[in-house]
Amino acid sequence: MTPSAPRIEIDLDKIEHNAHCLVEQLKTRGIAVTGITKATRGLAAVATAMRRAGVSGIGDARIQNIDRMRRARVRASFALTRAPMPSEVKQVIRCADISFNSEPAVIAQLADAARRAGVRHGIVLMVEMGDLREGLMPADLADAARRVIELPNVFLQGIGCNLACYAGVAPDAEKMNALSAHATALEHGLGIHIDTVSGGNSANLEWALGGASRGRINNLRLGESILLGRETLHRKVLPGLHTDAFGIVAEVIESKRKPSAAWGRIAQSAFDVPPEQGREGDMNRAILALGRQDCDPEGLTAPAGIRILGASSDHLIVESQAGALTVGSEHVFQPNYSALLRAMTSAHVTQHVLGRRSPTHDCRAAGTDETRAMYP
Ligand SMILES: *Cc1c(COP(=O)(O)O)cnc(C)c1O
């Protein structure tokens, strides 16, 4: 049976290869990799491919995704990379081994929930290093660390920071040296050993694979670079990595010769801004059944001979430069991170897993129906 369209094809072998290459390269520099699965909504087969490649743990921003991977029997240490909501601390304690935190009051709630559950939970304190997303201000770090040490049922796993996510601040040698210095200062000040110093995400690879000293940094949290084969400061392809582990397949529902320019009085379109109008006369235009409810059309790269003209909720409008497209034919588009994230989250996009499959997970059950039943 042909799988239905639109669908996202997920090549586990390519994901495993990418993860393996990064794990091995970083291992020689003393850096372990936490594989980040949030862009795939915690798809167990992807987590298992990362595990096979040797990542030291799995991280996800959402506790539901971690719960989903646990239920699918992915064996790993799980880290919640987004600071827990106070309303979810019980679930965080139940599903995650470690969480990344910046609010001492929430850490106290985690400790309380861990005590009730009779477990120990690891805390990574995030430090604000200038990108202005999450993190304690450096001046408050020592006090927060002391409070973690004093609480029952939680332990200080380490410190970390996150850059290049909001303001685009680069994780360069200066920032990484500053984070290392925070780790050393905490050790001296509190008489403890800091185990994990997590330097950042896929934007750190230029620094990590370059010549600079790694200092105390011994962990990176990698999502996009494993999944899409690029570092994220300049979106440069990482040597030897696959950039096409994911493909979004869409089907043509209309194919006609039409003018390149709209006619009539031009006001707003469905998404506010009417597109630029071409002046090339008639062209081979086609519509594919793929829209903003399925992915981020701005984040798609079209196959050769096809040019994306625009999109609405459910329609992708293209020009075919090499003859008319056949109604019913399928075409594969390459997603960037934004398109990937939305496609993996859309209830309208079926997921088709290729390559080695997780022996512990039935990939046919990995679609959105299963998750909707689990998290109504
Ligand atoms: C998403 C996320 C990552 C992974 O980022 P990539 O750019 O996909 O590598 C790492 N750390 C945190 C805190 C995150 O939220």
mmCIF file of C-alpha atoms and ligand atoms in Angstrom:
data_model
loop_
_atom_site.group_PDB
_atom_site.id
_atom_site.type_symbol
_atom_site.label_atom_id
_atom_site.label_comp_id
_atom_site.label_asym_id
_atom_site.label_seq_id
_atom_site.Cartn_x
_atom_site.Cartn_y
_atom_site.Cartn_z
ATOM 1 C CA MET A 1 0.000 0.000 0.000
ATOM 2 C CA THR A 2 1.364 3.419 -0.898
ATOM 3 C CA PRO A 3 1.635 5.525 2.224
ATOM 4 C CA SER A 4 -0.653 8.534 2.155
ATOM 5 C CA ALA A 5 0.437 12.075 1.370
ATOM 6 C CA PRO A 6 1.444 14.450 2.704
ATOM 7 C CA ARG A 7 3.988 12.419 4.608
ATOM 8 C CA ILE A 8 7.381 12.879 6.113
ATOM 9 C CA GLU A 9 9.973 10.232 5.310
ATOM 10 C CA ILE A 10 12.470 9.686 8.090
ATOM 11 C CA ASP A 11 15.711 7.876 7.285
ATOM 12 C CA LEU A 12 16.993 6.372 10.530
ATOM 13 C CA ASP A 13 20.251 5.221 8.960
ATOM 14 C CA LYS A 14 21.145 8.807 8.012
ATOM 15 C CA ILE A 15 20.222 10.089 11.460
ATOM 16 C CA GLU A 16 22.322 7.360 13.093
ATOM 17 C CA HIS A 17 25.226 8.159 10.767
ATOM 18 C CA ASN A 18 25.066 11.887 11.573
ATOM 19 C CA ALA A 19 24.869 11.238 15.297
ATOM 20 C CA HIS A 20 27.714 8.727 15.121
ATOM 21 C CA CYS A 21 29.996 11.187 13.275
ATOM 22 C CA LEU A 22 29.338 13.968 15.780
ATOM 23 C CA VAL A 23 29.703 11.675 18.801
ATOM 24 C CA GLU A 24 33.062 10.373 17.547
ATOM 25 C CA GLN A 25 34.445 13.791 16.592
ATOM 26 C CA LEU A 26 33.452 15.309 19.925
ATOM 27 C CA LYS A 27 34.653 12.305 21.923
ATOM 28 C CA THR A 28 38.240 13.068 20.901
ATOM 29 C CA ARG A 29 37.726 16.506 22.434
ATOM 30 C CA GLY A 30 36.294 15.201 25.684
ATOM 31 C CA ILE A 31 32.729 16.258 24.915
ATOM 32 C CA ALA A 32 29.726 13.927 25.297
ATOM 33 C CA VAL A 33 26.564 14.414 23.245
ATOM 34 C CA THR A 34 22.997 14.587 24.521
ATOM 35 C CA GLY A 35 20.745 13.822 21.531
ATOM 36 C CA ILE A 36 17.825 16.252 21.353
ATOM 37 C CA THR A 37 14.603 14.788 19.986
ATOM 38 C CA LYS A 38 12.088 17.637 20.302
ATOM 39 C CA ALA A 39 11.946 18.406 16.568
ATOM 40 C CA THR A 40 10.672 14.871 16.001
ATOM 41 C CA ARG A 41 8.234 15.189 18.901
ATOM 42 C CA GLY A 42 10.123 12.507 20.780
ATOM 43 C CA LEU A 43 9.852 9.822 18.109
ATOM 44 C CA ALA A 44 11.183 6.676 19.757
ATOM 45 C CA ALA A 45 12.795 5.329 16.582
ATOM 46 C CA VAL A 46 14.846 8.517 16.259
ATOM 47 C CA ALA A 47 15.920 8.406 19.909
ATOM 48 C CA THR A 48 16.950 4.777 19.496
ATOM 49 C CA ALA A 49 18.975 5.607 16.376
ATOM 50 C CA MET A 50 20.766 8.311 18.376
ATOM 51 C CA ARG A 51 21.400 5.835 21.188
ATOM 52 C CA ARG A 52 22.891 3.312 18.748
ATOM 53 C CA ALA A 53 25.220 6.068 17.584
ATOM 54 C CA GLY A 54 26.535 6.507 21.118
ATOM 55 C CA VAL A 55 24.884 9.622 22.526
ATOM 56 C CA SER A 56 25.273 9.689 26.294
ATOM 57 C CA GLY A 57 21.647 10.614 26.903
ATOM 58 C CA ILE A 58 18.458 11.892 25.305
ATOM 59 C CA GLY A 59 17.055 15.365 25.880
ATOM 60 C CA ASP A 60 13.749 16.911 24.968
ATOM 61 C CA ALA A 61 12.087 20.213 25.784
ATOM 62 C CA ARG A 62 8.698 18.612 26.495
ATOM 63 C CA ILE A 63 7.903 16.128 29.195
ATOM 64 C CA GLN A 64 5.153 14.517 27.072
ATOM 65 C CA ASN A 65 7.810 13.628 24.501
ATOM 66 C CA ILE A 66 9.998 12.060 27.170
ATOM 67 C CA ASP A 67 7.009 10.156 28.518
ATOM 68 C CA ARG A 68 6.293 8.941 24.990
ATOM 69 C CA MET A 69 9.866 7.659 24.534
ATOM 70 C CA ARG A 70 9.831 5.938 27.918
ATOM 71 C CA ARG A 71 6.560 4.195 27.106
ATOM 72 C CA ALA A 72 8.115 3.038 23.834
ATOM 73 C CA ARG A 73 10.889 1.510 25.972
ATOM 74 C CA VAL A 74 13.742 3.699 24.744
ATOM 75 C CA ARG A 75 16.543 2.951 27.171
ATOM 76 C CA ALA A 76 18.385 6.152 28.020
ATOM 77 C CA SER A 77 18.964 8.766 30.633
ATOM 78 C CA PHE A 78 16.389 11.472 29.886
ATOM 79 C CA ALA A 79 16.930 15.192 30.394
ATOM 80 C CA LEU A 80 14.163 17.792 30.236
ATOM 81 C CA THR A 81 15.904 20.727 28.555
ATOM 82 C CA ARG A 82 13.186 23.344 29.067
ATOM 83 C CA ALA A 83 12.686 24.608 32.603
ATOM 84 C CA PRO A 84 9.758 22.671 34.135
ATOM 85 C CA MET A 85 6.389 24.320 34.545
ATOM 86 C CA PRO A 86 5.397 24.247 38.223
ATOM 87 C CA SER A 87 2.192 22.510 37.120
ATOM 88 C CA GLU A 88 4.144 19.540 35.720
ATOM 89 C CA VAL A 89 6.755 18.832 38.403
ATOM 90 C CA LYS A 90 5.208 15.481 39.339
ATOM 91 C CA GLN A 91 5.386 14.266 35.754
ATOM 92 C CA VAL A 92 8.924 15.637 35.418
ATOM 93 C CA ILE A 93 10.020 13.585 38.416
ATOM 94 C CA ARG A 94 8.273 10.510 37.050
ATOM 95 C CA CYS A 95 9.663 10.722 33.493
ATOM 96 C CA ALA A 96 12.960 12.631 33.497
ATOM 97 C CA ASP A 97 16.223 11.751 35.257
ATOM 98 C CA ILE A 98 17.551 15.298 34.942
ATOM 99 C CA SER A 99 16.020 18.702 34.288
ATOM 100 C CA PHE A 100 17.504 22.058 33.295
ATOM 101 C CA ASN A 101 16.447 24.774 35.694
ATOM 102 C CA SER A 102 16.728 28.471 36.424
ATOM 103 C CA GLU A 103 14.088 29.036 39.149
ATOM 104 C CA PRO A 104 15.037 27.996 42.702
ATOM 105 C CA ALA A 105 11.366 27.901 43.769
ATOM 106 C CA VAL A 106 10.595 25.317 41.095
ATOM 107 C CA ILE A 107 13.662 23.286 42.073
ATOM 108 C CA ALA A 108 12.268 23.171 45.619
ATOM 109 C CA GLN A 109 8.996 21.834 44.195
ATOM 110 C CA LEU A 110 10.922 19.225 42.212
ATOM 111 C CA ALA A 111 12.726 18.163 45.396
ATOM 112 C CA ASP A 112 9.421 17.847 47.194
ATOM 113 C CA ALA A 113 7.914 15.731 44.395
ATOM 114 C CA ALA A 114 11.081 13.593 44.254
ATOM 115 C CA ARG A 115 10.915 13.005 48.005
ATOM 116 C CA ARG A 116 7.276 11.896 47.746
ATOM 117 C CA ALA A 117 8.139 9.580 44.852
ATOM 118 C CA GLY A 118 11.210 8.247 46.661
ATOM 119 C CA VAL A 119 13.621 9.064 43.828
ATOM 120 C CA ARG A 120 16.631 11.313 43.220
ATOM 121 C CA HIS A 121 16.507 13.875 40.425
ATOM 122 C CA GLY A 122 19.449 15.658 38.799
ATOM 123 C CA ILE A 123 19.483 19.438 38.422
ATOM 124 C CA VAL A 124 21.438 21.306 35.774
ATOM 125 C CA LEU A 125 21.497 25.008 36.586
ATOM 126 C CA MET A 126 21.296 27.166 33.495
ATOM 127 C CA VAL A 127 23.385 30.331 33.486
ATOM 128 C CA GLU A 128 22.415 33.441 31.517
ATOM 129 C CA MET A 129 25.399 34.195 29.280
ATOM 130 C CA GLY A 130 23.933 37.013 27.197
ATOM 131 C CA ASP A 131 21.508 35.486 24.697
ATOM 132 C CA LEU A 132 18.640 36.478 27.033
ATOM 133 C CA ARG A 133 16.659 33.286 26.896
ATOM 134 C CA GLU A 134 16.842 31.071 30.004
ATOM 135 C CA GLY A 135 19.348 31.149 32.834
ATOM 136 C CA LEU A 136 20.208 32.499 36.271
ATOM 137 C CA MET A 137 22.136 35.729 36.274
ATOM 138 C CA PRO A 138 25.768 34.764 37.071
ATOM 139 C CA ALA A 139 25.632 36.704 40.346
ATOM 140 C CA ASP A 140 22.817 34.420 41.563
ATOM 141 C CA LEU A 141 24.424 31.129 40.522
ATOM 142 C CA ALA A 142 26.352 30.265 43.690
ATOM 143 C CA ASP A 143 23.347 30.892 45.920
ATOM 144 C CA ALA A 144 21.088 28.745 43.703
ATOM 145 C CA ALA A 145 23.685 25.949 43.667
ATOM 146 C CA ARG A 146 23.935 26.041 47.465
ATOM 147 C CA ARG A 147 20.164 25.700 47.738
ATOM 148 C CA VAL A 148 20.181 22.666 45.410
ATOM 149 C CA ILE A 149 22.857 20.973 47.513
ATOM 150 C CA GLU A 150 20.857 21.537 50.682
ATOM 151 C CA LEU A 151 17.611 20.084 49.286
ATOM 152 C CA PRO A 152 16.758 16.403 49.736
ATOM 153 C CA ASN A 153 16.214 14.085 46.739
ATOM 154 C CA VAL A 154 17.804 16.413 44.186
ATOM 155 C CA PHE A 155 21.482 16.650 43.327
ATOM 156 C CA LEU A 156 23.482 19.194 41.376
ATOM 157 C CA GLN A 157 24.315 17.404 38.121
ATOM 158 C CA GLY A 158 26.030 20.434 36.653
ATOM 159 C CA ILE A 159 25.658 23.789 34.976
ATOM 160 C CA GLY A 160 24.894 24.788 31.427
ATOM 161 C CA CYS A 161 24.074 27.622 29.117
ATOM 162 C CA ASN A 162 22.194 28.174 25.916
ATOM 163 C CA LEU A 163 23.241 30.661 23.256
ATOM 164 C CA ALA A 164 22.241 31.574 19.690
ATOM 165 C CA CYS A 165 18.569 30.831 20.316
ATOM 166 C CA TYR A 166 16.948 34.210 20.984
ATOM 167 C CA ALA A 167 19.366 37.072 20.380
ATOM 168 C CA GLY A 168 21.768 35.128 18.165
ATOM 169 C CA VAL A 169 24.717 35.556 20.542
ATOM 170 C CA ALA A 170 27.523 33.255 19.333
ATOM 171 C CA PRO A 171 28.914 30.565 21.656
ATOM 172 C CA ASP A 172 32.550 31.484 21.066
ATOM 173 C CA ALA A 173 35.710 30.823 23.077
ATOM 174 C CA GLU A 174 35.047 33.838 25.280
ATOM 175 C CA LYS A 175 31.580 32.616 26.294
ATOM 176 C CA MET A 176 32.758 29.036 26.797
ATOM 177 C CA ASN A 177 35.734 30.171 28.914
ATOM 178 C CA ALA A 178 33.329 32.216 31.016
ATOM 179 C CA LEU A 179 31.091 29.164 31.570
ATOM 180 C CA SER A 180 34.131 27.062 32.494
ATOM 181 C CA ALA A 181 35.143 29.744 34.973
ATOM 182 C CA HIS A 182 31.680 29.609 36.573
ATOM 183 C CA ALA A 183 32.097 25.840 37.073
ATOM 184 C CA THR A 184 35.518 26.262 38.674
ATOM 185 C CA ALA A 185 34.352 29.133 40.883
ATOM 186 C CA LEU A 186 31.406 27.064 42.144
ATOM 187 C CA GLU A 187 33.734 24.178 42.971
ATOM 188 C CA HIS A 188 36.068 26.397 44.930
ATOM 189 C CA GLY A 189 33.298 28.355 46.609
ATOM 190 C CA LEU A 190 31.177 25.394 47.658
ATOM 191 C CA GLY A 191 33.779 22.645 47.949
ATOM 192 C CA ILE A 192 31.964 20.390 45.475
ATOM 193 C CA HIS A 193 32.680 18.754 42.143
ATOM 194 C CA ILE A 194 30.695 19.903 39.112
ATOM 195 C CA ASP A 195 30.130 16.874 36.904
ATOM 196 C CA THR A 196 28.475 18.205 33.766
ATOM 197 C CA VAL A 197 29.281 21.488 32.077
ATOM 198 C CA SER A 198 26.906 21.693 29.134
ATOM 199 C CA GLY A 199 28.101 24.343 26.705
ATOM 200 C CA GLY A 200 25.148 24.579 24.356
ATOM 201 C CA ASN A 201 23.561 23.312 21.164
ATOM 202 C CA SER A 202 24.288 22.835 17.460
ATOM 203 C CA ALA A 203 25.473 26.452 17.299
ATOM 204 C CA ASN A 204 28.487 25.414 19.415
ATOM 205 C CA LEU A 205 29.987 23.079 16.817
ATOM 206 C CA GLU A 206 32.137 25.702 15.129
ATOM 207 C CA TRP A 207 33.767 26.328 18.521
ATOM 208 C CA ALA A 208 33.819 22.669 19.602
ATOM 209 C CA LEU A 209 35.333 21.309 16.381
ATOM 210 C CA GLY A 210 37.715 24.263 16.005
ATOM 211 C CA GLY A 211 41.080 24.744 17.627
ATOM 212 C CA ALA A 212 40.075 26.545 20.821
ATOM 213 C CA SER A 213 40.594 24.939 24.215
ATOM 214 C CA ARG A 214 37.529 23.089 25.460
ATOM 215 C CA GLY A 215 38.110 24.159 29.050
ATOM 216 C CA ARG A 216 35.616 22.520 31.385
ATOM 217 C CA ILE A 217 32.913 21.991 28.726
ATOM 218 C CA ASN A 218 32.173 18.255 28.547
ATOM 219 C CA ASN A 219 28.662 18.116 27.080
ATOM 220 C CA LEU A 220 26.730 19.524 24.123
ATOM 221 C CA ARG A 221 23.026 19.109 23.421
ATOM 222 C CA LEU A 222 22.602 18.433 19.707
ATOM 223 C CA GLY A 223 19.334 18.352 17.782
ATOM 224 C CA GLU A 224 19.403 20.093 14.417
ATOM 225 C CA SER A 225 22.982 19.068 13.560
ATOM 226 C CA ILE A 226 22.119 15.377 14.043
ATOM 227 C CA LEU A 227 18.800 15.590 12.226
ATOM 228 C CA LEU A 228 19.681 17.954 9.372
ATOM 229 C CA GLY A 229 23.486 17.758 9.153
ATOM 230 C CA ARG A 230 24.219 21.464 9.645
ATOM 231 C CA GLU A 231 25.695 23.636 12.356
ATOM 232 C CA THR A 232 23.339 26.470 13.194
ATOM 233 C CA LEU A 233 25.449 29.633 13.453
ATOM 234 C CA HIS A 234 25.787 29.874 9.665
ATOM 235 C CA ARG A 235 23.761 26.772 8.642
ATOM 236 C CA LYS A 236 26.890 25.328 7.036
ATOM 237 C CA VAL A 237 26.772 21.633 6.099
ATOM 238 C CA LEU A 238 28.931 19.581 8.461
ATOM 239 C CA PRO A 239 31.451 17.514 6.476
ATOM 240 C CA GLY A 240 30.329 13.943 5.896
ATOM 241 C CA LEU A 241 26.849 14.446 7.299
ATOM 242 C CA HIS A 242 23.533 13.875 5.544
ATOM 243 C CA THR A 243 21.265 16.880 5.030
ATOM 244 C CA ASP A 244 18.412 14.785 3.644
ATOM 245 C CA ALA A 245 17.459 12.463 6.480
ATOM 246 C CA PHE A 246 13.957 13.939 6.205
ATOM 247 C CA GLY A 247 11.839 14.496 3.108
ATOM 248 C CA ILE A 248 8.342 15.917 2.944
ATOM 249 C CA VAL A 249 6.325 14.228 0.195
ATOM 250 C CA ALA A 250 3.386 16.104 -1.316
ATOM 251 C CA GLU A 251 0.945 15.212 -4.067
ATOM 252 C CA VAL A 252 -0.140 17.377 -7.001
ATOM 253 C CA ILE A 253 -3.872 18.197 -7.022
ATOM 254 C CA GLU A 254 -3.967 20.757 -9.860
ATOM 255 C CA SER A 255 -1.682 21.391 -12.820
ATOM 256 C CA LYS A 256 -2.450 24.079 -15.426
ATOM 257 C CA ARG A 257 -0.975 26.774 -17.599
ATOM 258 C CA LYS A 258 -1.904 30.041 -15.943
ATOM 259 C CA PRO A 259 -0.634 33.618 -16.039
ATOM 260 C CA SER A 260 2.240 34.571 -13.755
ATOM 261 C CA ALA A 261 0.391 37.716 -12.632
ATOM 262 C CA ALA A 262 -2.876 37.828 -10.696
ATOM 263 C CA TRP A 263 -5.633 40.032 -12.061
ATOM 264 C CA GLY A 264 -8.203 42.165 -10.272
ATOM 265 C CA ARG A 265 -7.964 44.684 -7.472
ATOM 266 C CA ILE A 266 -5.203 43.478 -5.076
ATOM 267 C CA ALA A 267 -5.899 43.659 -1.311
ATOM 268 C CA GLN A 268 -4.811 41.256 1.454
ATOM 269 C CA SER A 269 -4.396 37.505 0.939
ATOM 270 C CA ALA A 270 -5.127 34.668 3.390
ATOM 271 C CA PHE A 271 -1.835 35.344 5.150
ATOM 272 C CA ASP A 272 -1.896 39.134 4.861
ATOM 273 C CA VAL A 273 0.721 39.871 2.253
ATOM 274 C CA PRO A 274 -0.063 39.173 -1.395
ATOM 275 C CA PRO A 275 2.925 37.605 -3.134
ATOM 276 C CA GLU A 276 5.130 39.371 -5.624
ATOM 277 C CA GLN A 277 3.575 39.141 -9.075
ATOM 278 C CA GLY A 278 5.574 37.647 -11.917
ATOM 279 C CA ARG A 279 5.754 39.201 -15.364
ATOM 280 C CA GLU A 280 6.739 36.118 -17.334
ATOM 281 C CA GLY A 281 3.404 35.528 -19.088
ATOM 282 C CA ASP A 282 1.827 32.062 -18.887
ATOM 283 C CA MET A 283 3.631 29.374 -16.913
ATOM 284 C CA ASN A 284 3.149 25.773 -15.781
ATOM 285 C CA ARG A 285 1.599 26.228 -12.382
ATOM 286 C CA ALA A 286 0.661 23.434 -10.013
ATOM 287 C CA ILE A 287 -0.871 23.056 -6.589
ATOM 288 C CA LEU A 288 0.315 20.432 -4.111
ATOM 289 C CA ALA A 289 -1.778 19.335 -1.134
ATOM 290 C CA LEU A 290 0.582 20.767 1.471
ATOM 291 C CA GLY A 291 0.176 23.964 3.443
ATOM 292 C CA ARG A 292 0.839 25.903 6.595
ATOM 293 C CA GLN A 293 -1.148 23.415 8.644
ATOM 294 C CA ASP A 294 1.316 20.726 7.550
ATOM 295 C CA CYS A 295 4.698 22.470 7.605
ATOM 296 C CA ASP A 296 6.385 25.845 7.265
ATOM 297 C CA PRO A 297 6.377 26.484 3.488
ATOM 298 C CA GLU A 298 9.121 29.130 3.819
ATOM 299 C CA GLY A 299 11.347 26.381 5.192
ATOM 300 C CA LEU A 300 11.052 24.043 2.196
ATOM 301 C CA THR A 301 13.626 23.474 -0.514
ATOM 302 C CA ALA A 302 11.929 22.349 -3.714
ATOM 303 C CA PRO A 303 13.275 19.576 -5.937
ATOM 304 C CA ALA A 304 15.071 20.584 -9.150
ATOM 305 C CA GLY A 305 12.753 22.155 -11.722
ATOM 306 C CA ILE A 306 10.152 23.284 -9.188
ATOM 307 C CA ARG A 307 9.925 26.812 -7.761
ATOM 308 C CA ILE A 308 7.720 27.561 -4.773
ATOM 309 C CA LEU A 309 5.544 30.607 -5.419
ATOM 310 C CA GLY A 310 3.520 30.696 -2.223
ATOM 311 C CA ALA A 311 1.323 28.828 0.193
ATOM 312 C CA SER A 312 -1.896 29.050 2.136
ATOM 313 C CA SER A 313 -3.232 26.815 4.914
ATOM 314 C CA ASP A 314 -3.635 23.775 2.670
ATOM 315 C CA HIS A 315 -2.139 24.627 -0.731
ATOM 316 C CA LEU A 316 1.431 24.895 -1.951
ATOM 317 C CA ILE A 317 1.541 26.856 -5.219
ATOM 318 C CA VAL A 318 4.499 26.125 -7.463
ATOM 319 C CA GLU A 319 5.860 26.792 -10.902
ATOM 320 C CA SER A 320 7.137 23.778 -12.787
ATOM 321 C CA GLN A 321 10.052 24.891 -14.940
ATOM 322 C CA ALA A 322 10.435 21.539 -16.701
ATOM 323 C CA GLY A 323 7.016 20.837 -18.212
ATOM 324 C CA ALA A 324 3.652 20.410 -16.536
ATOM 325 C CA LEU A 325 3.444 18.268 -13.391
ATOM 326 C CA THR A 326 1.099 15.297 -13.459
ATOM 327 C CA VAL A 327 -1.912 15.426 -11.180
ATOM 328 C CA GLY A 328 -1.406 12.681 -8.614
ATOM 329 C CA SER A 329 2.390 12.699 -8.880
ATOM 330 C CA GLU A 330 4.444 13.007 -5.707
ATOM 331 C CA HIS A 331 7.348 15.379 -5.097
ATOM 332 C CA VAL A 332 9.852 15.462 -2.269
ATOM 333 C CA PHE A 333 10.747 18.714 -0.510
ATOM 334 C CA GLN A 334 13.615 19.150 1.942
ATOM 335 C CA PRO A 335 12.569 20.752 5.245
ATOM 336 C CA ASN A 336 14.624 23.146 7.328
ATOM 337 C CA TYR A 337 14.271 22.962 11.114
ATOM 338 C CA SER A 338 11.117 25.065 11.202
ATOM 339 C CA ALA A 339 9.385 23.001 8.492
ATOM 340 C CA LEU A 340 10.563 19.776 10.135
ATOM 341 C CA LEU A 341 9.240 20.814 13.537
ATOM 342 C CA ARG A 342 5.828 21.651 12.153
ATOM 343 C CA ALA A 343 5.583 18.595 9.900
ATOM 344 C CA MET A 344 6.426 16.280 12.787
ATOM 345 C CA THR A 345 3.795 18.017 14.907
ATOM 346 C CA SER A 346 1.017 18.173 12.314
ATOM 347 C CA ALA A 347 -1.807 15.683 12.645
ATOM 348 C CA HIS A 348 -2.152 15.788 8.845
ATOM 349 C CA VAL A 349 1.334 14.550 7.973
ATOM 350 C CA THR A 350 1.889 10.801 8.208
ATOM 351 C CA GLN A 351 5.267 9.594 9.347
ATOM 352 C CA HIS A 352 7.065 6.997 7.290
ATOM 353 C CA VAL A 353 10.148 5.565 8.966
ATOM 354 C CA LEU A 354 12.826 4.118 6.671
ATOM 355 C CA GLY A 355 16.024 2.283 7.486
ATOM 356 C CA ARG A 356 16.757 0.273 10.611
ATOM 357 C CA ARG A 357 13.912 0.286 13.027
ATOM 358 C CA SER A 358 13.936 0.270 16.760
ATOM 359 C CA PRO A 359 13.418 -3.337 17.831
ATOM 360 C CA THR A 360 11.495 -2.077 20.854
ATOM 361 C CA HIS A 361 9.131 0.152 18.961
ATOM 362 C CA ASP A 362 6.462 -0.434 16.362
ATOM 363 C CA CYS A 363 6.914 2.519 14.034
ATOM 364 C CA ARG A 364 3.451 2.164 12.562
ATOM 365 C CA ALA A 365 2.144 3.205 15.948
ATOM 366 C CA ALA A 366 4.388 6.261 16.042
ATOM 367 C CA GLY A 367 1.948 8.540 14.261
ATOM 368 C CA THR A 368 -0.158 11.224 15.733
ATOM 369 C CA ASP A 369 -3.204 9.035 16.510
ATOM 370 C CA GLU A 370 -1.285 7.141 19.149
ATOM 371 C CA THR A 371 -0.074 10.325 20.802
ATOM 372 C CA ARG A 372 -3.443 11.984 20.670
ATOM 373 C CA ALA A 373 -4.923 8.982 22.451
ATOM 374 C CA MET A 374 -2.140 9.138 25.008
ATOM 375 C CA TYR A 375 -2.312 12.883 25.609
ATOM 376 C CA PRO A 376 -5.892 13.912 24.868
HETATM 377 C C1 LIG B 1 16.432 22.677 21.494
HETATM 378 C C2 LIG B 1 17.513 22.790 22.460
HETATM 379 C C3 LIG B 1 18.764 22.272 22.159
HETATM 380 C C4 LIG B 1 19.119 21.676 20.813
HETATM 381 O O1 LIG B 1 19.309 22.711 19.890
HETATM 382 P P1 LIG B 1 19.779 22.399 18.385
HETATM 383 O O2 LIG B 1 20.040 23.732 17.813
HETATM 384 O O3 LIG B 1 18.648 21.687 17.732
HETATM 385 O O4 LIG B 1 20.981 21.558 18.478
HETATM 386 C C5 LIG B 1 19.735 22.343 23.148
HETATM 387 N N1 LIG B 1 19.487 22.901 24.347
HETATM 388 C C6 LIG B 1 18.291 23.424 24.665
HETATM 389 C C7 LIG B 1 18.090 24.029 26.008
HETATM 390 C C8 LIG B 1 17.263 23.376 23.735
HETATM 391 O O5 LIG B 1 16.084 23.910 24.041
#
